[in-house]
Amino acid sequence: MKVYLTLLIVSALVTYVATPAMRHLAIHLGAVTAVRERDVHSVPTARLGGVAIFLGLAAGLVLASTIPFLAGVFEVSHSAWAVMAGAGLVCAVGVVDDVWDLDWMAKLAGQILAALLMAWGGVQLVALPIGGRTIGDSYLSLIATVVVVVVSINAVNFVDGLDGLAAGLVAIGGVAFMVYTYALARDASPGDYSSLATLIAAVMVGACLGFLPHNVHPARIFMGDSGSMVLGLVFAAAAITVTGQFDPSVVGQRVQQIPAFLPMLLPLAVVAIPLLDMGLAFLRRIGKGQSPFQPDAHHLHHRLLRFGHSHRWAVAVLWLWTFVFSFSAASVVLVRLRYSALMLAIGLLAAAAITFSPGLRRFFARLWRGAGAAAAPARKLAQEGRDAAPSVHKEAKHGE
């Protein structure tokens, strides 16, 4: 796990350092999101944060290729480089959209091409984790891969509507997925438990964590389509990789009562909130006779804001739901199934109470304000210390 954590940190640092540079570039190029009626931000905000996310991912994968522990991942196939190539393609499409606003059909074509590129490089859905079945027809395998990738890309894109929301959701789900795939790899091949799925999840989480400090409310930069499409594609790649990597019968020997369909269930649990948001949006727009890609202000995060949640609290609520779904599913590889079900039930009750109870919302808001008030004197002293430092330095220099 130390190797994966190191790669996570490297990816985070590269993304964190690259994001301010991309902000300046976005302003120079005019890649700025204006304030529109359906948006919740109040000032024009730079895009192109997705380029920094891609750079963090690429840095993590390049470093991983030099580590002996992961040598088998890169020697067996070119799948890791196929993921990077697909991510680079959708990132380029997203940059063009962030700067010049592409038509949705052009973006969809780019997503399909990226999925095909990954499939050509070896990242292809060839096995289903239900009874160890395989997809016998190569064309069906290709179609299934493209569908999974395009759905994942658009699910993340649809949910990217509040500061820090998409990056936080993917980071939380990615941590659960990383723990899950690492546990499976250790069980399936104790002698060599290096895993492409775990590697992809680690660098993806790192890129999200490196971007979040710049993106939490009030955001200084948005990831834009260049970021949401990259994260959706990379997560789909990790999910596709793990479904064909492990034999469910072997995995089942480690922990009693592990469902054979878990490798498919966990990715769905991680993106449950984005998928729900996308599904409701499609039904809503088709019901009104609109294009399913027609933007509106009726996403889940918009509804939470209208319900009375603040911007940050709405993001925290959606993070909480993702945490409950993803970690409850991932816990099946660590504890008995009944305990995982109990964790899920308790988590759902807690998340529902926090989401729909105005009293609890006000209670937590008071706690948050109280914590802020308690920390205010310390922040003030620190600021005064920073302000005084230059003058002290000048006086010392004058005394010399």
XYZ file of C-alpha atoms in Angstrom:
400
model
C 0.000 0.000 0.000
C 2.974 2.350 0.589
C 3.695 2.406 -3.139
C 0.128 3.395 -3.990
C 0.055 6.061 -1.275
C 3.319 7.504 -2.606
C 1.869 7.705 -6.109
C -1.284 9.284 -4.682
C 0.782 11.989 -2.988
C 2.852 12.662 -6.122
C -0.284 12.983 -8.225
C -1.798 15.347 -5.640
C 1.291 17.567 -5.487
C 1.612 17.853 -9.272
C -2.071 18.733 -9.609
C -1.914 21.219 -6.740
C 1.099 23.026 -8.220
C -0.223 22.984 -11.794
C -3.703 24.311 -10.992
C -2.756 27.986 -10.394
C -0.825 28.007 -13.677
C -3.877 26.652 -15.493
C -6.009 29.342 -13.867
C -3.795 32.080 -15.293
C -3.798 30.367 -18.694
C -7.592 30.065 -18.649
C -7.977 33.774 -17.929
C -5.530 34.589 -20.730
C -7.427 32.368 -23.195
C -10.850 33.548 -22.091
C -11.843 30.117 -20.761
C -13.992 31.656 -18.062
C -17.449 30.552 -16.935
C -19.759 33.562 -16.947
C -22.563 33.864 -14.410
C -25.644 32.261 -15.977
C -29.179 31.869 -14.677
C -28.758 28.150 -13.974
C -25.385 28.544 -12.230
C -24.806 28.979 -8.512
C -21.518 30.897 -8.594
C -21.718 34.688 -8.347
C -18.521 35.763 -10.139
C -16.951 34.665 -13.455
C -14.580 31.772 -12.757
C -11.722 30.301 -14.772
C -11.969 26.786 -16.183
C -9.253 24.391 -17.470
C -8.623 22.867 -14.038
C -8.996 19.530 -15.759
C -5.626 19.989 -17.452
C -3.961 20.108 -14.027
C -5.879 16.969 -13.050
C -4.637 15.208 -16.184
C -1.052 16.295 -15.483
C -1.305 14.838 -11.975
C -2.634 11.566 -13.363
C 0.084 11.411 -15.997
C 2.835 12.162 -13.471
C 1.607 9.372 -11.210
C 1.473 6.825 -14.039
C 4.894 7.775 -15.411
C 6.451 7.435 -11.960
C 4.651 4.112 -11.449
C 6.235 2.744 -14.630
C 9.676 3.095 -13.001
C 8.791 1.229 -9.782
C 9.835 -2.462 -9.710
C 6.797 -3.461 -7.621
C 4.514 -2.374 -10.488
C 6.700 -3.684 -13.307
C 4.263 -6.485 -14.045
C 1.421 -4.024 -14.607
C 3.325 -2.343 -17.438
C 5.011 -5.464 -18.855
C 1.885 -7.591 -19.242
C 0.005 -5.050 -21.363
C -0.129 -1.445 -22.497
C -3.410 -0.830 -20.659
C -1.991 1.869 -18.378
C -0.771 3.884 -21.376
C -4.110 3.302 -23.115
C -5.852 4.881 -20.137
C -3.505 7.861 -20.313
C -4.104 8.197 -24.053
C -7.878 8.079 -23.630
C -7.707 10.595 -20.793
C -5.512 12.865 -22.918
C -8.019 12.738 -25.765
C -11.060 13.647 -23.662
C -8.984 16.291 -21.879
C -8.148 17.866 -25.250
C -11.822 17.752 -26.257
C -12.721 19.313 -22.915
C -10.163 22.098 -23.361
C -11.644 22.963 -26.747
C -15.101 22.993 -25.172
C -13.932 25.102 -22.215
C -12.462 27.697 -24.566
C -14.863 27.681 -27.529
C -17.985 25.720 -26.399
C -18.403 22.583 -28.477
C -21.737 21.127 -29.531
C -22.821 18.166 -27.391
C -22.626 15.842 -30.387
C -18.973 16.749 -30.945
C -18.204 16.039 -27.289
C -20.025 12.714 -27.478
C -17.995 11.780 -30.562
C -14.791 12.579 -28.662
C -15.905 10.428 -25.739
C -16.628 7.476 -28.028
C -13.253 7.845 -29.747
C -11.500 7.899 -26.363
C -13.351 4.748 -25.290
C -12.378 3.036 -28.538
C -8.769 4.101 -28.053
C -8.700 2.545 -24.593
C -10.362 -0.624 -25.857
C -7.779 -0.873 -28.646
C -5.061 -0.546 -25.988
C -6.440 -3.444 -23.954
C -8.882 -1.781 -21.532
C -11.946 -3.686 -22.631
C -14.888 -5.265 -20.824
C -14.333 -8.909 -21.738
C -15.606 -10.593 -18.561
C -18.576 -10.170 -16.271
C -18.154 -10.953 -12.572
C -21.443 -12.890 -12.392
C -20.542 -16.561 -12.453
C -17.270 -15.774 -14.223
C -19.046 -15.311 -17.550
C -17.191 -13.862 -20.507
C -18.447 -11.762 -23.393
C -17.855 -14.107 -26.298
C -18.370 -11.670 -29.153
C -15.653 -9.051 -29.732
C -18.143 -6.524 -31.080
C -20.385 -6.875 -28.017
C -17.322 -6.426 -25.813
C -16.398 -3.260 -27.684
C -19.939 -1.875 -27.474
C -20.151 -2.676 -23.754
C -16.844 -0.889 -23.134
C -17.936 2.232 -25.015
C -21.282 2.335 -23.193
C -19.664 2.005 -19.753
C -17.087 4.703 -20.499
C -19.561 7.189 -22.008
C -22.065 6.709 -19.170
C -19.359 7.204 -16.540
C -18.014 10.326 -18.267
C -21.430 11.949 -18.470
C -22.408 10.918 -14.940
C -19.440 12.821 -13.505
C -20.051 15.704 -15.918
C -23.702 16.008 -14.888
C -22.910 16.185 -11.174
C -20.195 18.843 -11.593
C -22.378 21.767 -10.558
C -21.136 22.943 -7.155
C -17.682 23.957 -5.976
C -15.730 20.854 -4.980
C -18.623 18.466 -5.607
C -17.345 16.316 -8.482
C -13.732 16.176 -7.260
C -14.898 15.261 -3.760
C -17.297 12.561 -4.942
C -14.660 10.930 -7.135
C -12.034 11.170 -4.373
C -14.309 9.527 -1.784
C -15.431 6.802 -4.157
C -11.884 6.363 -5.409
C -10.528 5.707 -1.902
C -13.172 3.021 -1.355
C -12.392 1.502 -4.740
C -8.648 1.568 -4.037
C -9.078 -0.269 -0.718
C -11.393 -2.792 -2.343
C -9.134 -3.590 -5.313
C -6.048 -3.745 -3.088
C -7.753 -6.324 -0.831
C -8.828 -8.371 -3.850
C -5.333 -8.288 -5.352
C -3.713 -9.474 -2.130
C -6.155 -12.380 -1.985
C -6.099 -13.367 -5.656
C -2.297 -13.312 -6.033
C -0.444 -13.161 -2.701
C 2.945 -13.399 -4.412
C 2.398 -10.397 -6.681
C -0.521 -8.193 -5.696
C 0.312 -5.276 -7.956
C -2.896 -4.114 -9.621
C -3.619 -1.753 -12.482
C -7.055 -0.984 -11.012
C -5.522 0.045 -7.672
C -2.871 2.095 -9.449
C -5.465 3.969 -11.506
C -7.604 4.583 -8.434
C -4.617 5.886 -6.448
C -3.494 8.481 -9.000
C -7.119 9.491 -9.623
C -7.694 10.126 -5.914
C -4.436 12.054 -5.698
C -5.388 14.306 -8.616
C -8.762 15.041 -6.997
C -7.204 15.844 -3.623
C -4.633 18.115 -5.231
C -7.347 20.006 -7.087
C -9.826 20.354 -4.209
C -8.005 23.139 -2.267
C -8.431 25.378 -5.313
C -11.987 24.247 -6.014
C -13.837 24.270 -2.675
C -16.350 27.072 -2.198
C -15.676 29.804 -3.146
C -13.826 28.171 -6.040
C -10.932 29.984 -7.708
C -11.070 27.623 -10.694
C -13.444 25.013 -12.134
C -12.318 21.688 -13.543
C -14.553 22.249 -16.584
C -15.373 19.514 -19.059
C -11.637 18.890 -19.418
C -11.670 17.625 -15.826
C -15.056 15.963 -15.412
C -14.608 13.920 -18.590
C -11.100 12.824 -17.568
C -12.285 11.696 -14.117
C -15.271 9.855 -15.568
C -13.116 8.038 -18.113
C -10.398 7.106 -15.624
C -12.897 5.765 -13.127
C -14.565 3.707 -15.857
C -11.146 2.325 -16.818
C -10.489 1.222 -13.232
C -13.900 -0.449 -13.029
C -13.484 -2.235 -16.373
C -10.025 -3.440 -15.376
C -11.122 -4.952 -12.074
C -14.139 -6.804 -13.491
C -11.918 -9.015 -15.602
C -8.865 -9.170 -13.361
C -10.058 -11.439 -10.557
C -11.811 -14.790 -10.467
C -14.893 -14.411 -8.219
C -14.535 -18.005 -6.996
C -11.013 -17.266 -5.773
C -12.043 -14.019 -4.137
C -14.928 -15.745 -2.413
C -12.519 -17.990 -0.509
C -11.139 -15.068 1.452
C -14.258 -13.612 2.998
C -17.389 -15.614 3.561
C -20.527 -14.658 1.663
C -18.884 -12.187 -0.726
C -21.370 -11.705 -3.572
C -19.939 -12.678 -6.949
C -21.454 -9.540 -8.446
C -19.554 -7.183 -6.103
C -16.903 -6.192 -8.703
C -19.783 -4.763 -10.728
C -21.761 -3.454 -7.739
C -18.990 -1.351 -6.197
C -18.374 0.905 -9.228
C -22.136 1.478 -9.396
C -22.216 2.289 -5.672
C -19.379 4.794 -6.065
C -21.134 6.685 -8.860
C -24.656 6.131 -7.483
C -25.281 9.831 -6.904
C -23.975 10.971 -10.336
C -25.904 8.155 -12.057
C -29.108 9.055 -10.194
C -28.679 12.711 -11.101
C -28.039 11.876 -14.754
C -30.981 9.456 -14.945
C -33.406 11.948 -13.430
C -32.128 14.675 -15.753
C -32.618 12.510 -18.838
C -36.160 11.532 -17.817
C -37.030 15.113 -16.920
C -35.790 16.583 -20.188
C -37.208 13.877 -22.430
C -40.555 14.286 -20.644
C -40.497 17.976 -21.574
C -39.600 17.195 -25.182
C -36.073 18.611 -24.764
C -32.697 17.220 -25.678
C -31.373 14.992 -22.851
C -28.194 17.118 -22.936
C -30.086 20.416 -22.527
C -28.725 22.145 -19.383
C -31.165 23.113 -16.618
C -31.249 24.105 -12.935
C -32.984 21.021 -11.555
C -30.073 18.781 -10.630
C -29.827 17.222 -7.167
C -27.517 19.973 -5.954
C -29.949 22.646 -7.156
C -32.734 20.929 -5.223
C -30.626 20.836 -2.055
C -29.949 24.558 -2.356
C -33.663 25.269 -2.780
C -34.368 23.037 0.203
C -32.379 25.453 2.333
C -28.878 23.995 2.428
C -25.927 26.333 2.050
C -23.486 25.808 -0.808
C -20.901 24.006 1.301
C -23.510 22.032 3.222
C -25.145 20.795 0.010
C -21.752 19.561 -1.165
C -21.125 17.868 2.197
C -24.515 16.127 2.031
C -23.774 14.640 -1.401
C -20.283 13.656 -0.242
C -21.907 11.873 2.714
C -24.257 9.857 0.505
C -21.336 8.795 -1.697
C -19.322 7.812 1.374
C -22.179 5.650 2.682
C -22.760 3.825 -0.611
C -19.126 3.304 -1.620
C -17.614 2.307 1.723
C -20.536 0.047 2.632
C -19.980 -1.845 -0.619
C -16.191 -1.922 -0.219
C -16.446 -3.157 3.384
C -17.683 -6.539 2.141
C -14.080 -7.562 1.473
C -13.120 -6.679 5.053
C -16.061 -7.767 7.241
C -18.965 -10.196 7.046
C -21.814 -9.363 4.749
C -24.306 -8.798 7.559
C -22.041 -6.187 9.123
C -21.737 -4.408 5.791
C -25.526 -4.419 5.478
C -25.790 -2.986 9.003
C -23.276 -0.252 8.140
C -25.282 0.587 5.031
C -28.561 0.778 6.968
C -27.115 3.027 9.680
C -25.374 5.193 7.109
C -28.544 5.630 5.039
C -30.552 6.621 8.130
C -27.899 9.139 9.192
C -27.572 10.592 5.683
C -31.341 10.888 5.292
C -31.687 12.590 8.687
C -28.978 15.123 7.875
C -30.392 15.735 4.391
C -34.056 16.181 5.252
C -34.057 17.442 8.865
C -33.933 21.250 9.115
C -33.258 20.970 12.863
C -30.134 18.881 12.357
C -28.999 21.212 9.597
C -29.293 24.221 11.909
C -27.561 22.308 14.719
C -24.544 21.456 12.564
C -24.516 25.017 11.195
C -24.257 26.355 14.755
C -21.431 23.924 15.509
C -19.624 25.062 12.348
C -20.029 28.735 13.221
C -18.935 28.041 16.797
C -15.801 26.284 15.596
C -15.074 29.193 13.275
C -15.536 31.717 16.068
C -13.249 29.703 18.352
C -10.557 29.583 15.696
C -10.871 33.292 14.821
C -8.423 34.584 17.507
C -5.756 32.114 16.394
C -6.224 33.115 12.753
C -6.024 36.792 13.725
C -2.766 36.273 15.653
C -1.288 34.342 12.748
C -2.253 37.100 10.309
C -0.778 39.771 12.579
C 2.420 37.725 12.769
C 2.640 37.527 8.976
C 1.957 41.255 8.647
C 4.613 42.115 11.251
C 7.315 39.899 9.756
C 8.319 42.243 6.880
C 8.652 45.265 9.184
C 10.785 43.296 11.666
C 13.005 42.170 8.826
C 13.401 45.751 7.601
C 14.280 47.028 11.087
C 16.889 44.312 11.532
C 18.416 45.131 8.162
C 18.445 48.865 8.978
C 20.205 48.113 12.280
C 22.972 46.349 10.443
